[in-house]
Amino acid sequence: APHAQGQQRPAQRAGAVASVAQPQKATWSGTTAVSVVAPGAGTRANGSVYSSLGGVPDFQVEVAGHSGAAYDCYPENWRQGRRGQNLESFASELLQQGIVDSKNLLVFGSRGGQVVLPYLWRCRGNAVPPAVVINGGCANKLPTPTLWPEAAVTFLLLGGKDHFAQGLSEQAYLAQSKSHVPPSNRTTAILLVNEMEHMPQPQLLECILQPMMRAVLAWKKTGAASVQDLGRIREGLQKA
């Protein structure tokens, strides 16, 4: 089983963004509305994992946007970024379409966690739904510092072999990521899987993504991390 380290502080495809359904206020009764933000989330390489989420009875899964679309590039203040359509303009459109108010949970990966989630946080703060952030992009050193909301419920999945680590040891990478979470935030969990690369191996993601999602949903609802939910993630790692 993969070796993990962690720290905790005490499909229905939408097509274009414009095709996202009219927003409805998120509630805790009935189906849980999940949005997977496509750019950077590995919706092709791990398409089978996301498709399986669509078969979970209490999840209504939507994939927002497309990897490789015109907006799938960094903003102009990034190296090799550009003006006009970019991931910030994409995030702005998602916001206008009601992603914050109509979803119970967001899933990001790579550049989505670096650009889209921080943009939503800057605009809506604690109102942004709980998030699972593959590669932990929001905890990188970014051109625009992340305004991390005090009550944001977030689960970061890091890979020891991810190029985001920039050659750091697993412990140093974990510590660096943790340093970007403000001390006032007590609702962020970080899991580092030593063997994970930038693109999570499908078997690994299949085993732990759903337990991670359920963990942040419960954390948001109850205000406390559930040892039972976190234990299910460990069980998933052992299966992988």
GROMACS .gro file of N, CA and C in nm, residues 12-166:
model
  465
   12GLN      N    1  -2.221   1.411  -1.469
   12GLN     CA    2  -2.281   1.464  -1.592
   12GLN      C    3  -2.196   1.579  -1.637
   13ARG      N    4  -2.139   1.570  -1.762
   13ARG     CA    5  -2.048   1.672  -1.811
   13ARG      C    6  -2.125   1.797  -1.848
   14ALA      N    7  -2.072   1.910  -1.803
   14ALA     CA    8  -2.142   2.035  -1.829
   14ALA      C    9  -2.117   2.087  -1.968
   15GLY      N   10  -2.016   2.032  -2.039
   15GLY     CA   11  -1.980   2.088  -2.169
   15GLY      C   12  -1.911   2.220  -2.147
   16ALA      N   13  -1.958   2.324  -2.211
   16ALA     CA   14  -1.904   2.457  -2.187
   16ALA      C   15  -1.955   2.506  -2.053
   17VAL      N   16  -1.884   2.604  -1.998
   17VAL     CA   17  -1.926   2.658  -1.870
   17VAL      C   18  -2.068   2.712  -1.878
   18ALA      N   19  -2.101   2.771  -1.991
   18ALA     CA   20  -2.231   2.833  -2.006
   18ALA      C   21  -2.346   2.735  -1.993
   19SER      N   22  -2.316   2.605  -2.005
   19SER     CA   23  -2.424   2.507  -1.999
   19SER      C   24  -2.452   2.459  -1.858
   20VAL      N   25  -2.382   2.516  -1.758
   20VAL     CA   26  -2.408   2.479  -1.620
   20VAL      C   27  -2.553   2.515  -1.587
   21ALA      N   28  -2.619   2.426  -1.514
   21ALA     CA   29  -2.761   2.448  -1.483
   21ALA      C   30  -2.780   2.574  -1.401
   22GLN      N   31  -2.900   2.629  -1.406
   22GLN     CA   32  -2.932   2.747  -1.326
   22GLN      C   33  -2.908   2.715  -1.179
   23PRO      N   34  -2.841   2.806  -1.107
   23PRO     CA   35  -2.805   2.776  -0.969
   23PRO      C   36  -2.926   2.766  -0.877
   24GLN      N   37  -2.917   2.673  -0.784
   24GLN     CA   38  -3.013   2.662  -0.677
   24GLN      C   39  -2.934   2.661  -0.547
   25LYS      N   40  -2.991   2.717  -0.442
   25LYS     CA   41  -2.920   2.724  -0.316
   25LYS      C   42  -2.887   2.583  -0.266
   26ALA      N   43  -2.761   2.561  -0.233
   26ALA     CA   44  -2.720   2.428  -0.186
   26ALA      C   45  -2.782   2.399  -0.050
   27THR      N   46  -2.825   2.275  -0.031
   27THR     CA   47  -2.881   2.233   0.097
   27THR      C   48  -2.818   2.101   0.137
   28TRP      N   49  -2.845   2.058   0.260
   28TRP     CA   50  -2.790   1.932   0.307
   28TRP      C   51  -2.888   1.817   0.293
   29SER      N   52  -3.005   1.842   0.236
   29SER     CA   53  -3.099   1.733   0.216
   29SER      C   54  -3.092   1.688   0.071
   30GLY      N   55  -3.112   1.559   0.049
   30GLY     CA   56  -3.115   1.508  -0.087
   30GLY      C   57  -2.976   1.492  -0.146
   31THR      N   58  -2.968   1.505  -0.276
   31THR     CA   59  -2.845   1.479  -0.349
   31THR      C   60  -2.738   1.584  -0.320
   32THR      N   61  -2.615   1.538  -0.309
   32THR     CA   62  -2.501   1.627  -0.291
   32THR      C   63  -2.449   1.671  -0.427
   33ALA      N   64  -2.450   1.801  -0.452
   33ALA     CA   65  -2.408   1.856  -0.580
   33ALA      C   66  -2.257   1.876  -0.580
   34VAL      N   67  -2.189   1.809  -0.672
   34VAL     CA   68  -2.043   1.811  -0.681
   34VAL      C   69  -2.001   1.868  -0.815
   35SER      N   70  -1.907   1.959  -0.815
   35SER     CA   71  -1.851   2.011  -0.940
   35SER      C   72  -1.702   1.979  -0.945
   36VAL      N   73  -1.662   1.907  -1.049
   36VAL     CA   74  -1.520   1.880  -1.076
   36VAL      C   75  -1.474   1.984  -1.177
   37VAL      N   76  -1.383   2.071  -1.137
   37VAL     CA   77  -1.334   2.177  -1.226
   37VAL      C   78  -1.228   2.114  -1.315
   38ALA      N   79  -1.260   2.103  -1.444
   38ALA     CA   80  -1.183   2.016  -1.534
   38ALA      C   81  -1.036   2.055  -1.553
   39PRO      N   82  -1.003   2.182  -1.582
   39PRO     CA   83  -0.862   2.211  -1.610
   39PRO      C   84  -0.771   2.171  -1.494
   40GLY      N   85  -0.683   2.076  -1.519
   40GLY     CA   86  -0.588   2.030  -1.418
   40GLY      C   87  -0.635   1.913  -1.334
   41ALA      N   88  -0.762   1.875  -1.344
   41ALA     CA   89  -0.815   1.771  -1.255
   41ALA      C   90  -0.794   1.630  -1.309
   42GLY      N   91  -0.739   1.618  -1.430
   42GLY     CA   92  -0.713   1.484  -1.485
   42GLY      C   93  -0.839   1.413  -1.528
   43THR      N   94  -0.934   1.489  -1.585
   43THR     CA   95  -1.062   1.428  -1.623
   43THR      C   96  -1.050   1.333  -1.741
   44ARG      N   97  -0.936   1.336  -1.809
   44ARG     CA   98  -0.913   1.237  -1.916
   44ARG      C   99  -0.837   1.117  -1.861
   45ALA      N  100  -0.721   1.142  -1.802
   45ALA     CA  101  -0.639   1.032  -1.750
   45ALA      C  102  -0.712   0.954  -1.642
   46ASN      N  103  -0.790   1.024  -1.562
   46ASN     CA  104  -0.866   0.959  -1.455
   46ASN      C  105  -1.016   0.968  -1.479
   47GLY      N  106  -1.053   0.968  -1.605
   47GLY     CA  107  -1.194   0.979  -1.641
   47GLY      C  108  -1.280   0.870  -1.580
   48SER      N  109  -1.226   0.749  -1.570
   48SER     CA  110  -1.304   0.639  -1.513
   48SER      C  111  -1.334   0.662  -1.366
   49VAL      N  112  -1.242   0.728  -1.296
   49VAL     CA  113  -1.263   0.756  -1.153
   49VAL      C  114  -1.378   0.855  -1.136
   50TYR      N  115  -1.376   0.961  -1.216
   50TYR     CA  116  -1.483   1.060  -1.206
   50TYR      C  117  -1.616   1.004  -1.254
   51SER      N  118  -1.612   0.919  -1.355
   51SER     CA  119  -1.735   0.857  -1.404
   51SER      C  120  -1.798   0.771  -1.296
   52SER      N  121  -1.715   0.702  -1.219
   52SER     CA  122  -1.768   0.617  -1.113
   52SER      C  123  -1.838   0.699  -1.005
   53LEU      N  124  -1.794   0.823  -0.984
   53LEU     CA  125  -1.862   0.910  -0.888
   53LEU      C  126  -2.005   0.936  -0.932
   54GLY      N  127  -2.026   0.944  -1.063
   54GLY     CA  128  -2.160   0.968  -1.115
   54GLY      C  129  -2.257   0.857  -1.082
   55GLY      N  130  -2.204   0.739  -1.049
   55GLY     CA  131  -2.290   0.627  -1.014
   55GLY      C  132  -2.321   0.618  -0.866
   56VAL      N  133  -2.265   0.709  -0.786
   56VAL     CA  134  -2.292   0.709  -0.642
   56VAL      C  135  -2.429   0.773  -0.620
   57PRO      N  136  -2.523   0.703  -0.556
   57PRO     CA  137  -2.662   0.751  -0.549
   57PRO      C  138  -2.679   0.891  -0.492
   58ASP      N  139  -2.599   0.929  -0.391
   58ASP     CA  140  -2.621   1.060  -0.329
   58ASP      C  141  -2.533   1.170  -0.386
   59PHE      N  142  -2.461   1.142  -0.496
   59PHE     CA  143  -2.380   1.244  -0.562
   59PHE      C  144  -2.441   1.282  -0.696
   60GLN      N  145  -2.450   1.410  -0.721
   60GLN     CA  146  -2.484   1.460  -0.855
   60GLN      C  147  -2.359   1.531  -0.906
   61VAL      N  148  -2.288   1.468  -0.997
   61VAL     CA  149  -2.155   1.514  -1.037
   61VAL      C  150  -2.162   1.585  -1.172
   62GLU      N  151  -2.099   1.702  -1.176
   62GLU     CA  152  -2.090   1.779  -1.299
   62GLU      C  153  -1.943   1.813  -1.322
   63VAL      N  154  -1.898   1.801  -1.446
   63VAL     CA  155  -1.764   1.843  -1.482
   63VAL      C  156  -1.775   1.982  -1.545
   64ALA      N  157  -1.710   2.080  -1.483
   64ALA     CA  158  -1.719   2.218  -1.528
   64ALA      C  159  -1.602   2.252  -1.618
   65GLY      N  160  -1.631   2.288  -1.742
   65GLY     CA  161  -1.527   2.329  -1.835
   65GLY      C  162  -1.456   2.212  -1.899
   66HIS      N  163  -1.345   2.243  -1.967
   66HIS     CA  164  -1.269   2.143  -2.042
   66HIS      C  165  -1.120   2.172  -2.030
   67SER      N  166  -1.041   2.069  -2.012
   67SER     CA  167  -0.896   2.084  -2.024
   67SER      C  168  -0.861   2.112  -2.169
   68GLY      N  169  -0.766   2.202  -2.191
   68GLY     CA  170  -0.724   2.234  -2.327
   68GLY      C  171  -0.809   2.338  -2.396
   69ALA      N  172  -0.910   2.392  -2.328
   69ALA     CA  173  -0.993   2.497  -2.388
   69ALA      C  174  -0.913   2.627  -2.397
   70ALA      N  175  -0.970   2.725  -2.465
   70ALA     CA  176  -0.900   2.852  -2.486
   70ALA      C  177  -0.862   2.919  -2.355
   71TYR      N  178  -0.942   2.899  -2.252
   71TYR     CA  179  -0.916   2.962  -2.123
   71TYR      C  180  -0.821   2.881  -2.035
   72ASP      N  181  -0.777   2.765  -2.082
   72ASP     CA  182  -0.694   2.677  -1.999
   72ASP      C  183  -0.548   2.719  -2.007
   73CYS      N  184  -0.520   2.836  -1.950
   73CYS     CA  185  -0.382   2.887  -1.944
   73CYS      C  186  -0.373   2.978  -1.823
   74TYR      N  187  -0.251   3.004  -1.780
   74TYR     CA  188  -0.231   3.087  -1.662
   74TYR      C  189  -0.258   3.234  -1.692
   75PRO      N  190  -0.293   3.314  -1.590
   75PRO     CA  191  -0.314   3.458  -1.608
   75PRO      C  192  -0.184   3.529  -1.645
   76GLU      N  193  -0.196   3.653  -1.686
   76GLU     CA  194  -0.082   3.725  -1.741
   76GLU      C  195   0.028   3.752  -1.639
   77ASN      N  196  -0.002   3.752  -1.510
   77ASN     CA  197   0.104   3.777  -1.411
   77ASN      C  198   0.184   3.651  -1.378
   78TRP      N  199   0.152   3.539  -1.444
   78TRP     CA  200   0.229   3.416  -1.432
   78TRP      C  201   0.331   3.408  -1.545
   79ARG      N  202   0.437   3.332  -1.523
   79ARG     CA  203   0.532   3.307  -1.631
   79ARG      C  204   0.459   3.235  -1.744
   80GLN      N  205   0.473   3.285  -1.863
   80GLN     CA  206   0.406   3.232  -1.982
   80GLN      C  207   0.254   3.244  -1.974
   81GLY      N  208   0.206   3.332  -1.884
   81GLY     CA  209   0.062   3.357  -1.878
   81GLY      C  210   0.020   3.454  -1.987
   82ARG      N  211  -0.110   3.478  -1.996
   82ARG     CA  212  -0.157   3.568  -2.101
   82ARG      C  213  -0.283   3.642  -2.058
   83ARG      N  214  -0.307   3.751  -2.129
   83ARG     CA  215  -0.428   3.830  -2.107
   83ARG      C  216  -0.548   3.761  -2.172
   84GLY      N  217  -0.662   3.825  -2.156
   84GLY     CA  218  -0.781   3.773  -2.222
   84GLY      C  219  -0.830   3.647  -2.153
   85GLN      N  220  -0.865   3.548  -2.232
   85GLN     CA  221  -0.914   3.424  -2.174
   85GLN      C  222  -0.802   3.349  -2.102
   86ASN      N  223  -0.826   3.319  -1.977
   86ASN     CA  224  -0.732   3.241  -1.898
   86ASN      C  225  -0.808   3.179  -1.782
   87LEU      N  226  -0.738   3.115  -1.692
   87LEU     CA  227  -0.807   3.044  -1.584
   87LEU      C  228  -0.878   3.137  -1.487
   88GLU      N  229  -0.833   3.262  -1.477
   88GLU     CA  230  -0.906   3.357  -1.393
   88GLU      C  231  -1.036   3.399  -1.459
   89SER      N  232  -1.034   3.421  -1.589
   89SER     CA  233  -1.159   3.456  -1.658
   89SER      C  234  -1.256   3.339  -1.654
   90PHE      N  235  -1.202   3.218  -1.661
   90PHE     CA  236  -1.284   3.097  -1.648
   90PHE      C  237  -1.347   3.091  -1.508
   91ALA      N  238  -1.267   3.120  -1.406
   91ALA     CA  239  -1.319   3.121  -1.269
   91ALA      C  240  -1.427   3.226  -1.252
   92SER      N  241  -1.408   3.342  -1.314
   92SER     CA  242  -1.509   3.447  -1.307
   92SER      C  243  -1.640   3.402  -1.370
   93GLU      N  244  -1.630   3.330  -1.480
   93GLU     CA  245  -1.751   3.281  -1.545
   93GLU      C  246  -1.820   3.175  -1.460
   94LEU      N  247  -1.740   3.087  -1.400
   94LEU     CA  248  -1.799   2.988  -1.309
   94LEU      C  249  -1.874   3.057  -1.195
   95LEU      N  250  -1.814   3.163  -1.144
   95LEU     CA  251  -1.877   3.237  -1.035
   95LEU      C  252  -2.009   3.296  -1.079
   96GLN      N  253  -2.010   3.355  -1.199
   96GLN     CA  254  -2.134   3.412  -1.251
   96GLN      C  255  -2.241   3.306  -1.273
   97GLN      N  256  -2.197   3.184  -1.306
   97GLN     CA  257  -2.292   3.075  -1.328
   97GLN      C  258  -2.345   3.016  -1.198
   98GLY      N  259  -2.292   3.060  -1.084
   98GLY     CA  260  -2.347   3.017  -0.956
   98GLY      C  261  -2.280   2.898  -0.892
   99ILE      N  262  -2.154   2.872  -0.926
   99ILE     CA  263  -2.088   2.753  -0.873
   99ILE      C  264  -2.079   2.754  -0.721
  100VAL      N  265  -2.066   2.872  -0.661
  100VAL     CA  266  -2.053   2.879  -0.516
  100VAL      C  267  -2.186   2.848  -0.446
  101ASP      N  268  -2.294   2.901  -0.499
  101ASP     CA  269  -2.424   2.886  -0.432
  101ASP      C  270  -2.497   2.758  -0.469
  102SER      N  271  -2.459   2.693  -0.579
  102SER     CA  272  -2.535   2.577  -0.625
  102SER      C  273  -2.467   2.444  -0.596
  103LYS      N  274  -2.346   2.447  -0.541
  103LYS     CA  275  -2.271   2.323  -0.519
  103LYS      C  276  -2.242   2.302  -0.370
  104ASN      N  277  -2.235   2.175  -0.333
  104ASN     CA  278  -2.197   2.138  -0.196
  104ASN      C  279  -2.049   2.108  -0.183
  105LEU      N  280  -1.984   2.077  -0.296
  105LEU     CA  281  -1.845   2.032  -0.292
  105LEU      C  282  -1.779   2.060  -0.426
  106LEU      N  283  -1.653   2.104  -0.421
  106LEU     CA  284  -1.575   2.130  -0.542
  106LEU      C  285  -1.450   2.042  -0.540
  107VAL      N  286  -1.410   1.996  -0.660
  107VAL     CA  287  -1.288   1.917  -0.675
  107VAL      C  288  -1.198   1.988  -0.775
  108PHE      N  289  -1.073   2.011  -0.737
  108PHE     CA  290  -0.976   2.079  -0.822
  108PHE      C  291  -0.852   1.992  -0.835
  109GLY      N  292  -0.772   2.020  -0.938
  109GLY     CA  293  -0.643   1.957  -0.952
  109GLY      C  294  -0.546   2.053  -1.017
  110SER      N  295  -0.419   2.042  -0.982
  110SER     CA  296  -0.311   2.115  -1.047
  110SER      C  297  -0.343   2.264  -1.060
  111ARG      N  298  -0.346   2.316  -1.184
  111ARG     CA  299  -0.366   2.459  -1.208
  111ARG      C  300  -0.502   2.509  -1.163
  112GLY      N  301  -0.601   2.420  -1.157
  112GLY     CA  302  -0.731   2.461  -1.102
  112GLY      C  303  -0.719   2.500  -0.957
  113GLY      N  304  -0.637   2.425  -0.883
  113GLY     CA  305  -0.612   2.459  -0.743
  113GLY      C  306  -0.522   2.580  -0.727
  114GLN      N  307  -0.439   2.607  -0.826
  114GLN     CA  308  -0.350   2.723  -0.820
  114GLN      C  309  -0.421   2.854  -0.855
  115VAL      N  310  -0.517   2.849  -0.946
  115VAL     CA  311  -0.577   2.972  -0.998
  115VAL      C  312  -0.727   2.982  -0.969
  116VAL      N  313  -0.802   2.879  -1.004
  116VAL     CA  314  -0.948   2.889  -0.996
  116VAL      C  315  -0.996   2.898  -0.851
  117LEU      N  316  -0.951   2.806  -0.766
  117LEU     CA  317  -0.995   2.810  -0.626
  117LEU      C  318  -0.954   2.939  -0.556
  118PRO      N  319  -0.827   2.984  -0.566
  118PRO     CA  320  -0.793   3.111  -0.502
  118PRO      C  321  -0.876   3.229  -0.552
  119TYR      N  322  -0.912   3.228  -0.680
  119TYR     CA  323  -0.997   3.335  -0.731
  119TYR      C  324  -1.134   3.331  -0.664
  120LEU      N  325  -1.193   3.213  -0.653
  120LEU     CA  326  -1.323   3.201  -0.586
  120LEU      C  327  -1.312   3.245  -0.441
  121TRP      N  328  -1.204   3.208  -0.375
  121TRP     CA  329  -1.184   3.250  -0.236
  121TRP      C  330  -1.174   3.402  -0.225
  122ARG      N  331  -1.101   3.465  -0.317
  122ARG     CA  332  -1.089   3.611  -0.311
  122ARG      C  333  -1.224   3.678  -0.325
  123CYS      N  334  -1.309   3.620  -0.408
  123CYS     CA  335  -1.438   3.683  -0.437
  123CYS      C  336  -1.545   3.650  -0.334
  124ARG      N  337  -1.544   3.527  -0.282
  124ARG     CA  338  -1.655   3.483  -0.196
  124ARG      C  339  -1.612   3.431  -0.058
  125GLY      N  340  -1.485   3.420  -0.034
  125GLY     CA  341  -1.437   3.385   0.098
  125GLY      C  342  -1.495   3.257   0.154
  126ASN      N  343  -1.545   3.266   0.277
  126ASN     CA  344  -1.595   3.148   0.346
  126ASN      C  345  -1.720   3.087   0.283
  127ALA      N  346  -1.783   3.158   0.190
  127ALA     CA  347  -1.903   3.105   0.124
  127ALA      C  348  -1.870   2.995   0.024
  128VAL      N  349  -1.744   2.984  -0.017
  128VAL     CA  350  -1.706   2.882  -0.115
  128VAL      C  351  -1.723   2.744  -0.051
  129PRO      N  352  -1.783   2.647  -0.123
  129PRO     CA  353  -1.806   2.514  -0.067
  129PRO      C  354  -1.675   2.444  -0.030
  130PRO      N  355  -1.683   2.338   0.048
  130PRO     CA  356  -1.565   2.257   0.078
  130PRO      C  357  -1.498   2.210  -0.051
  131ALA      N  358  -1.367   2.191  -0.044
  131ALA     CA  359  -1.292   2.155  -0.165
  131ALA      C  360  -1.192   2.044  -0.137
  132VAL      N  361  -1.182   1.953  -0.234
  132VAL     CA  362  -1.072   1.857  -0.240
  132VAL      C  363  -0.976   1.909  -0.347
  133VAL      N  364  -0.850   1.927  -0.310
  133VAL     CA  365  -0.754   1.990  -0.400
  133VAL      C  366  -0.640   1.893  -0.429
  134ILE      N  367  -0.650   1.824  -0.542
  134ILE     CA  368  -0.545   1.732  -0.585
  134ILE      C  369  -0.422   1.814  -0.626
  135ASN      N  370  -0.307   1.777  -0.577
  135ASN     CA  371  -0.178   1.847  -0.597
  135ASN      C  372  -0.161   1.967  -0.505
  136GLY      N  373  -0.266   2.006  -0.433
  136GLY     CA  374  -0.253   2.114  -0.335
  136GLY      C  375  -0.206   2.246  -0.392
  137GLY      N  376  -0.252   2.281  -0.513
  137GLY     CA  377  -0.203   2.401  -0.580
  137GLY      C  378  -0.223   2.529  -0.502
  138CYS      N  379  -0.330   2.539  -0.424
  138CYS     CA  380  -0.357   2.661  -0.348
  138CYS      C  381  -0.256   2.681  -0.236
  139ALA      N  382  -0.179   2.576  -0.203
  139ALA     CA  383  -0.076   2.586  -0.100
  139ALA      C  384   0.064   2.595  -0.160
  140ASN      N  385   0.072   2.632  -0.288
  140ASN     CA  386   0.200   2.661  -0.352
  140ASN      C  387   0.237   2.808  -0.330
  141LYS      N  388   0.362   2.842  -0.355
  141LYS     CA  389   0.402   2.982  -0.359
  141LYS      C  390   0.359   3.035  -0.494
  142LEU      N  391   0.260   3.126  -0.495
  142LEU     CA  392   0.196   3.170  -0.619
  142LEU      C  393   0.226   3.317  -0.646
  143PRO      N  394   0.219   3.360  -0.774
  143PRO     CA  395   0.241   3.501  -0.807
  143PRO      C  396   0.146   3.595  -0.734
  144THR      N  397   0.022   3.551  -0.717
  144THR     CA  398  -0.076   3.624  -0.637
  144THR      C  399  -0.099   3.546  -0.509
  145PRO      N  400  -0.061   3.601  -0.394
  145PRO     CA  401  -0.076   3.526  -0.269
  145PRO      C  402  -0.221   3.482  -0.247
  146THR      N  403  -0.237   3.361  -0.197
  146THR     CA  404  -0.370   3.307  -0.172
  146THR      C  405  -0.431   3.369  -0.047
  147LEU      N  406  -0.552   3.424  -0.062
  147LEU     CA  407  -0.626   3.476   0.052
  147LEU      C  408  -0.712   3.362   0.106
  148TRP      N  409  -0.654   3.284   0.192
  148TRP     CA  410  -0.716   3.160   0.240
  148TRP      C  411  -0.821   3.194   0.345
  149PRO      N  412  -0.948   3.164   0.320
  149PRO     CA  413  -1.052   3.199   0.418
  149PRO      C  414  -1.034   3.125   0.550
  150GLU      N  415  -1.067   3.193   0.657
  150GLU     CA  416  -1.046   3.137   0.790
  150GLU      C  417  -1.126   3.009   0.811
  151ALA      N  418  -1.246   3.001   0.753
  151ALA     CA  419  -1.332   2.885   0.776
  151ALA      C  420  -1.340   2.791   0.656
  152ALA      N  421  -1.250   2.807   0.559
  152ALA     CA  422  -1.253   2.720   0.441
  152ALA      C  423  -1.225   2.576   0.482
  153VAL      N  424  -1.312   2.484   0.438
  153VAL     CA  425  -1.291   2.341   0.464
  153VAL      C  426  -1.224   2.282   0.340
  154THR      N  427  -1.101   2.236   0.357
  154THR     CA  428  -1.019   2.199   0.242
  154THR      C  429  -0.938   2.074   0.273
  155PHE      N  430  -0.931   1.984   0.174
  155PHE     CA  431  -0.848   1.864   0.187
  155PHE      C  432  -0.748   1.865   0.072
  156LEU      N  433  -0.620   1.875   0.105
  156LEU     CA  434  -0.515   1.879   0.005
  156LEU      C  435  -0.454   1.740  -0.011
  157LEU      N  436  -0.444   1.693  -0.135
  157LEU     CA  437  -0.380   1.565  -0.165
  157LEU      C  438  -0.250   1.594  -0.238
  158LEU      N  439  -0.138   1.564  -0.173
  158LEU     CA  440  -0.006   1.592  -0.229
  158LEU      C  441   0.063   1.462  -0.269
  159GLY      N  442   0.150   1.473  -0.368
  159GLY     CA  443   0.229   1.358  -0.412
  159GLY      C  444   0.377   1.380  -0.387
  160GLY      N  445   0.441   1.282  -0.329
  160GLY     CA  446   0.584   1.294  -0.302
  160GLY      C  447   0.667   1.299  -0.429
  161LYS      N  448   0.614   1.248  -0.540
  161LYS     CA  449   0.685   1.250  -0.668
  161LYS      C  450   0.628   1.355  -0.763
  162ASP      N  451   0.547   1.445  -0.710
  162ASP     CA  452   0.487   1.552  -0.790
  162ASP      C  453   0.592   1.660  -0.818
  163HIS      N  454   0.595   1.712  -0.941
  163HIS     CA  455   0.691   1.819  -0.970
  163HIS      C  456   0.659   1.947  -0.892
  164PHE      N  457   0.539   1.959  -0.837
  164PHE     CA  458   0.508   2.074  -0.751
  164PHE      C  459   0.598   2.075  -0.627
  165ALA      N  460   0.653   1.961  -0.591
  165ALA     CA  461   0.742   1.954  -0.474
  165ALA      C  462   0.876   2.021  -0.501
  166GLN      N  463   0.911   2.040  -0.628
  166GLN     CA  464   1.034   2.108  -0.668
  166GLN      C  465   1.158   2.048  -0.599
   0.00000   0.00000   0.00000
